[in-house]
PDB file of C-alpha atoms in Angstrom:
ATOM      1  CA  PRO A1333      -0.002  -0.002  -0.004  1.00 62.00           C
ATOM      2  CA  LEU A1334       0.940   3.599  -0.546  1.00 71.00           C
ATOM      3  CA  ARG A1335       1.096   4.293   3.168  1.00 71.00           C
ATOM      4  CA  ARG A1336       3.842   1.678   3.504  1.00 74.00           C
ATOM      5  CA  ALA A1337       5.770   2.878   0.462  1.00 77.00           C
ATOM      6  CA  LEU A1338       5.747   6.418   1.850  1.00 80.00           C
ATOM      7  CA  GLU A1339       6.553   5.122   5.343  1.00 79.00           C
ATOM      8  CA  LEU A1340       3.539   6.808   6.926  1.00 79.00           C
ATOM      9  CA  ALA A1341       2.724   5.809  10.465  1.00 76.00           C
ATOM     10  CA  GLY A1342       0.961   7.268  13.443  1.00 78.00           C
ATOM     11  CA  GLY A1343      -1.203  10.336  13.647  1.00 83.00           C
ATOM     12  CA  ASP A1344      -4.676  11.037  12.387  1.00 89.00           C
ATOM     13  CA  ASP A1345      -6.156   9.385   9.285  1.00 89.00           C
ATOM     14  CA  LEU A1346      -9.416   8.869   7.371  1.00 89.00           C
ATOM     15  CA  PRO A1347     -11.066   6.683  10.030  1.00 86.00           C
ATOM     16  CA  ALA A1348     -10.222   9.232  12.740  1.00 88.00           C
ATOM     17  CA  TYR A1349     -11.823  11.977  10.618  1.00 90.00           C
ATOM     18  CA  LEU A1350     -14.945   9.899   9.863  1.00 87.00           C
ATOM     19  CA  GLN A1351     -15.289   9.080  13.582  1.00 86.00           C
ATOM     20  CA  GLY A1352     -15.066  12.781  14.465  1.00 88.00           C
ATOM     21  CA  ARG A1353     -11.792  12.362  16.373  1.00 89.00           C
ATOM     22  CA  CYS A1354      -9.897  14.921  14.284  1.00 93.00           C
ATOM     23  CA  SER A1355     -10.372  17.630  11.687  1.00 95.00           C
ATOM     24  CA  LEU A1356      -9.977  17.022   7.987  1.00 96.00           C
ATOM     25  CA  ASP A1357      -6.843  19.196   8.001  1.00 95.00           C
ATOM     26  CA  ALA A1358      -5.287  16.971  10.696  1.00 95.00           C
ATOM     27  CA  ALA A1359      -6.115  13.792   8.733  1.00 94.00           C
ATOM     28  CA  ILE A1360      -4.628  15.008   5.420  1.00 94.00           C
ATOM     29  CA  ARG A1361      -0.912  14.322   4.983  1.00 92.00           C
ATOM     30  CA  SER A1362       0.901  16.978   2.921  1.00 91.00           C
ATOM     31  CA  LEU A1363       3.654  15.372   0.841  1.00 90.00           C
ATOM     32  CA  PRO A1364       5.358  18.286  -0.959  1.00 90.00           C
ATOM     33  CA  ASP A1365       8.295  16.108  -2.142  1.00 88.00           C
ATOM     34  CA  GLN A1366       5.798  13.852  -3.981  1.00 88.00           C
ATOM     35  CA  GLY A1367       3.651  16.767  -5.182  1.00 91.00           C
ATOM     36  CA  PHE A1368       0.376  15.662  -3.619  1.00 92.00           C
ATOM     37  CA  ASP A1369      -1.548  15.412  -0.379  1.00 93.00           C
ATOM     38  CA  LEU A1370      -2.839  12.116   0.961  1.00 92.00           C
ATOM     39  CA  LEU A1371      -5.853  11.130   3.022  1.00 91.00           C
ATOM     40  CA  THR A1372      -5.501   7.462   3.878  1.00 87.00           C
ATOM     41  CA  THR A1373      -5.999   4.820   6.497  1.00 83.00           C
ATOM     42  CA  LEU A1374      -2.847   4.147   8.517  1.00 81.00           C
ATOM     43  CA  THR A1375      -3.925   0.721   9.705  1.00 73.00           C
ATOM     44  CA  PRO A1376      -4.901  -2.159   7.459  1.00 67.00           C
ATOM     45  CA  ALA A1377      -8.120  -2.807   9.363  1.00 64.00           C
ATOM     46  CA  PRO A1378     -11.392  -2.029   7.549  1.00 61.00           C
ATOM     47  CA  LEU A1379     -13.468   0.906   8.658  1.00 63.00           C
ATOM     48  CA  PRO A1380     -15.999   0.037  11.340  1.00 61.00           C
ATOM     49  CA  GLY A1381     -19.517  -0.416   9.996  1.00 61.00           C
ATOM     50  CA  GLY A1382     -21.639   2.589   9.291  1.00 61.00           C
ATOM     51  CA  GLU A1383     -18.818   5.133   8.985  1.00 70.00           C
ATOM     52  CA  LEU A1384     -18.389   4.995   5.246  1.00 79.00           C
ATOM     53  CA  THR A1385     -21.876   5.881   4.061  1.00 86.00           C
ATOM     54  CA  PRO A1386     -22.796   7.427   0.723  1.00 89.00           C
ATOM     55  CA  GLY A1387     -23.623  10.674   2.518  1.00 90.00           C
ATOM     56  CA  ALA A1388     -20.299  10.746   4.322  1.00 89.00           C
ATOM     57  CA  VAL A1389     -18.357  10.006   1.138  1.00 90.00           C
ATOM     58  CA  ARG A1390     -20.347  12.649  -0.773  1.00 93.00           C
ATOM     59  CA  ALA A1391     -19.695  15.290   1.883  1.00 93.00           C
ATOM     60  CA  LEU A1392     -16.019  14.394   2.029  1.00 93.00           C
ATOM     61  CA  LEU A1393     -15.583  14.530  -1.777  1.00 94.00           C
ATOM     62  CA  GLU A1394     -17.448  17.859  -1.934  1.00 95.00           C
ATOM     63  CA  GLU A1395     -15.088  19.342   0.647  1.00 96.00           C
ATOM     64  CA  LEU A1396     -12.000  17.860  -1.034  1.00 96.00           C
ATOM     65  CA  GLY A1397     -13.283  19.173  -4.391  1.00 95.00           C
ATOM     66  CA  ARG A1398     -13.324  22.694  -2.957  1.00 96.00           C
ATOM     67  CA  ARG A1399      -9.688  22.305  -1.870  1.00 96.00           C
ATOM     68  CA  TYR A1400      -8.138  20.390  -4.720  1.00 96.00           C
ATOM     69  CA  ASP A1401      -8.200  20.376  -8.536  1.00 94.00           C
ATOM     70  CA  ARG A1402      -8.299  16.565  -8.650  1.00 93.00           C
ATOM     71  CA  VAL A1403      -9.266  13.936  -6.081  1.00 94.00           C
ATOM     72  CA  VAL A1404      -8.215  10.338  -6.731  1.00 92.00           C
ATOM     73  CA  ILE A1405      -9.788   7.551  -4.684  1.00 90.00           C
ATOM     74  CA  ASP A1406      -7.785   4.342  -4.308  1.00 86.00           C
ATOM     75  CA  ALA A1407     -10.471   1.999  -3.015  1.00 83.00           C
ATOM     76  CA  PRO A1408     -10.252  -1.676  -1.988  1.00 81.00           C
ATOM     77  CA  PRO A1409     -11.077  -4.312  -4.629  1.00 83.00           C
ATOM     78  CA  LEU A1410     -14.711  -4.253  -5.712  1.00 84.00           C
ATOM     79  CA  LEU A1411     -15.252  -7.884  -4.820  1.00 81.00           C
ATOM     80  CA  SER A1412     -13.940  -7.438  -1.244  1.00 79.00           C
ATOM     81  CA  GLY A1413     -16.873  -5.530   0.235  1.00 76.00           C
ATOM     82  CA  SER A1414     -19.169  -2.548   0.089  1.00 81.00           C
ATOM     83  CA  GLU A1415     -16.640   0.267   0.786  1.00 83.00           C
ATOM     84  CA  SER A1416     -15.521   0.370  -2.861  1.00 87.00           C
ATOM     85  CA  LEU A1417     -19.063   0.384  -4.193  1.00 89.00           C
ATOM     86  CA  ILE A1418     -19.938   3.301  -1.926  1.00 89.00           C
ATOM     87  CA  CYS A1419     -16.916   5.250  -3.223  1.00 90.00           C
ATOM     88  CA  CYS A1420     -17.730   4.344  -6.845  1.00 91.00           C
ATOM     89  CA  GLY A1421     -21.273   5.511  -6.390  1.00 91.00           C
ATOM     90  CA  GLU A1422     -20.113   8.985  -5.360  1.00 92.00           C
ATOM     91  CA  ALA A1423     -17.152   9.399  -7.738  1.00 92.00           C
ATOM     92  CA  GLU A1424     -17.358  11.425 -10.958  1.00 93.00           C
ATOM     93  CA  ALA A1425     -15.556   8.636 -12.874  1.00 94.00           C
ATOM     94  CA  VAL A1426     -14.437   5.097 -12.156  1.00 94.00           C
ATOM     95  CA  LEU A1427     -11.355   3.355 -13.508  1.00 93.00           C
ATOM     96  CA  LEU A1428     -11.324  -0.388 -12.920  1.00 92.00           C
ATOM     97  CA  ALA A1429      -7.855  -1.744 -12.122  1.00 92.00           C
ATOM     98  CA  LEU A1430      -6.998  -5.292 -13.172  1.00 91.00           C
ATOM     99  CA  ARG A1431      -3.884  -7.066 -11.968  1.00 91.00           C
ATOM    100  CA  HIS A1432      -2.004  -8.605 -14.904  1.00 88.00           C
ATOM    101  CA  ARG A1433      -1.997 -12.403 -14.818  1.00 87.00           C
ATOM    102  CA  ALA A1434      -4.012 -12.429 -11.598  1.00 91.00           C
ATOM    103  CA  THR A1435      -7.481 -10.999 -12.229  1.00 91.00           C
ATOM    104  CA  THR A1436      -9.595 -13.686 -13.850  1.00 92.00           C
ATOM    105  CA  ALA A1437     -12.260 -13.159 -16.512  1.00 92.00           C
ATOM    106  CA  GLY A1438     -14.865 -14.231 -13.954  1.00 93.00           C
ATOM    107  CA  GLN A1439     -13.662 -11.662 -11.425  1.00 93.00           C
ATOM    108  CA  LEU A1440     -13.778  -8.959 -14.108  1.00 93.00           C
ATOM    109  CA  ARG A1441     -17.332  -9.986 -15.091  1.00 93.00           C
ATOM    110  CA  ASP A1442     -18.421  -9.961 -11.415  1.00 93.00           C
ATOM    111  CA  ALA A1443     -16.853  -6.528 -10.809  1.00 93.00           C
ATOM    112  CA  LEU A1444     -18.447  -5.063 -13.920  1.00 94.00           C
ATOM    113  CA  GLN A1445     -21.815  -6.537 -12.928  1.00 94.00           C
ATOM    114  CA  ARG A1446     -21.579  -4.958  -9.450  1.00 93.00           C
ATOM    115  CA  LEU A1447     -20.888  -1.590 -11.054  1.00 94.00           C
ATOM    116  CA  ARG A1448     -23.693  -2.000 -13.587  1.00 94.00           C
ATOM    117  CA  ASP A1449     -26.099  -3.001 -10.808  1.00 94.00           C
ATOM    118  CA  MET A1450     -25.480   0.512  -9.467  1.00 92.00           C
ATOM    119  CA  GLN A1451     -25.801   2.083 -12.939  1.00 94.00           C
ATOM    120  CA  ILE A1452     -22.046   2.832 -13.010  1.00 94.00           C
ATOM    121  CA  GLU A1453     -20.186   2.411 -16.286  1.00 94.00           C
ATOM    122  CA  PRO A1454     -16.423   2.488 -15.829  1.00 94.00           C
ATOM    123  CA  ALA A1455     -14.588   5.221 -17.717  1.00 95.00           C
ATOM    124  CA  GLY A1456     -11.847   2.700 -18.449  1.00 93.00           C
ATOM    125  CA  LEU A1457      -9.731  -0.251 -17.376  1.00 91.00           C
ATOM    126  CA  VAL A1458      -6.154  -0.116 -16.114  1.00 91.00           C
ATOM    127  CA  MET A1459      -3.841  -3.122 -16.199  1.00 89.00           C
ATOM    128  CA  THR A1460      -1.473  -3.142 -13.192  1.00 89.00           C
ATOM    129  CA  MET A1461       1.676  -5.121 -12.426  1.00 87.00           C
ATOM    130  CA  THR A1462       2.577  -5.507 -16.099  1.00 83.00           C
ATOM    131  CA  ASP A1463       6.045  -6.179 -17.477  1.00 77.00           C
ATOM    132  CA  LEU A1464       6.406  -4.115 -20.606  1.00 71.00           C
ATOM    133  CA  ARG A1465       9.343  -6.291 -21.675  1.00 71.00           C
ATOM    134  CA  GLU A1466       6.932  -9.183 -22.323  1.00 68.00           C
ATOM    135  CA  GLU A1467       6.275  -9.694 -26.015  1.00 57.00           C
ATOM    136  CA  SER A1468       2.516  -9.884 -25.610  1.00 60.00           C
ATOM    137  CA  ILE A1469       2.428  -6.567 -23.718  1.00 54.00           C
ATOM    138  CA  GLN A1470       4.626  -4.893 -26.349  1.00 55.00           C
ATOM    139  CA  TYR A1471       2.241  -6.079 -29.067  1.00 53.00           C
ATOM    140  CA  ALA A1472      -0.797  -4.800 -27.178  1.00 56.00           C
ATOM    141  CA  ALA A1473       0.866  -1.445 -26.506  1.00 56.00           C
ATOM    142  CA  GLU A1474       1.320  -0.949 -30.283  1.00 58.00           C
ATOM    143  CA  GLN A1475      -2.350  -1.653 -31.014  1.00 56.00           C
ATOM    144  CA  SER A1476      -5.426   0.465 -30.526  1.00 54.00           C
ATOM    145  CA  TYR A1477      -8.537  -1.268 -29.211  1.00 54.00           C
ATOM    146  CA  ALA A1478     -11.984   0.097 -28.554  1.00 53.00           C
ATOM    147  CA  TYR A1479     -14.737  -1.904 -26.915  1.00 54.00           C
ATOM    148  CA  THR A1480     -18.329  -0.936 -26.498  1.00 54.00           C
ATOM    149  CA  SER A1481     -20.775  -2.399 -24.063  1.00 51.00           C
TER     150      SER A1481
END
């Protein structure tokens, strides 16, 4: 996770803000060396039930939208629980990330169906953990594909 890569630990975070234990300013980590600010969870535990509601996400995104030009949500996998669907439902656009050689066609179909059940059409798909030195990836990078649903 990003919090580990940036060696973030301790202090206030998203759950603390949602529980009313700190201000939004206290929960946001300013990372000038990276060129962005970060609002994250500092522990791997899921948020306690009821804290991540559509209304809470909507209010948070509205406030962040007043402060920032762009807000990027890195949510848990769609098939892991409801937190991601709540975030997707409030986001302006959704990019579905697929892990190369790990995400199965069935998992992709299930994730797309969950989004469609909420009338959400992804703006695109992103393939992660790819090795651009692989011949098949090089071939795909040279091609242009367009799919319609």
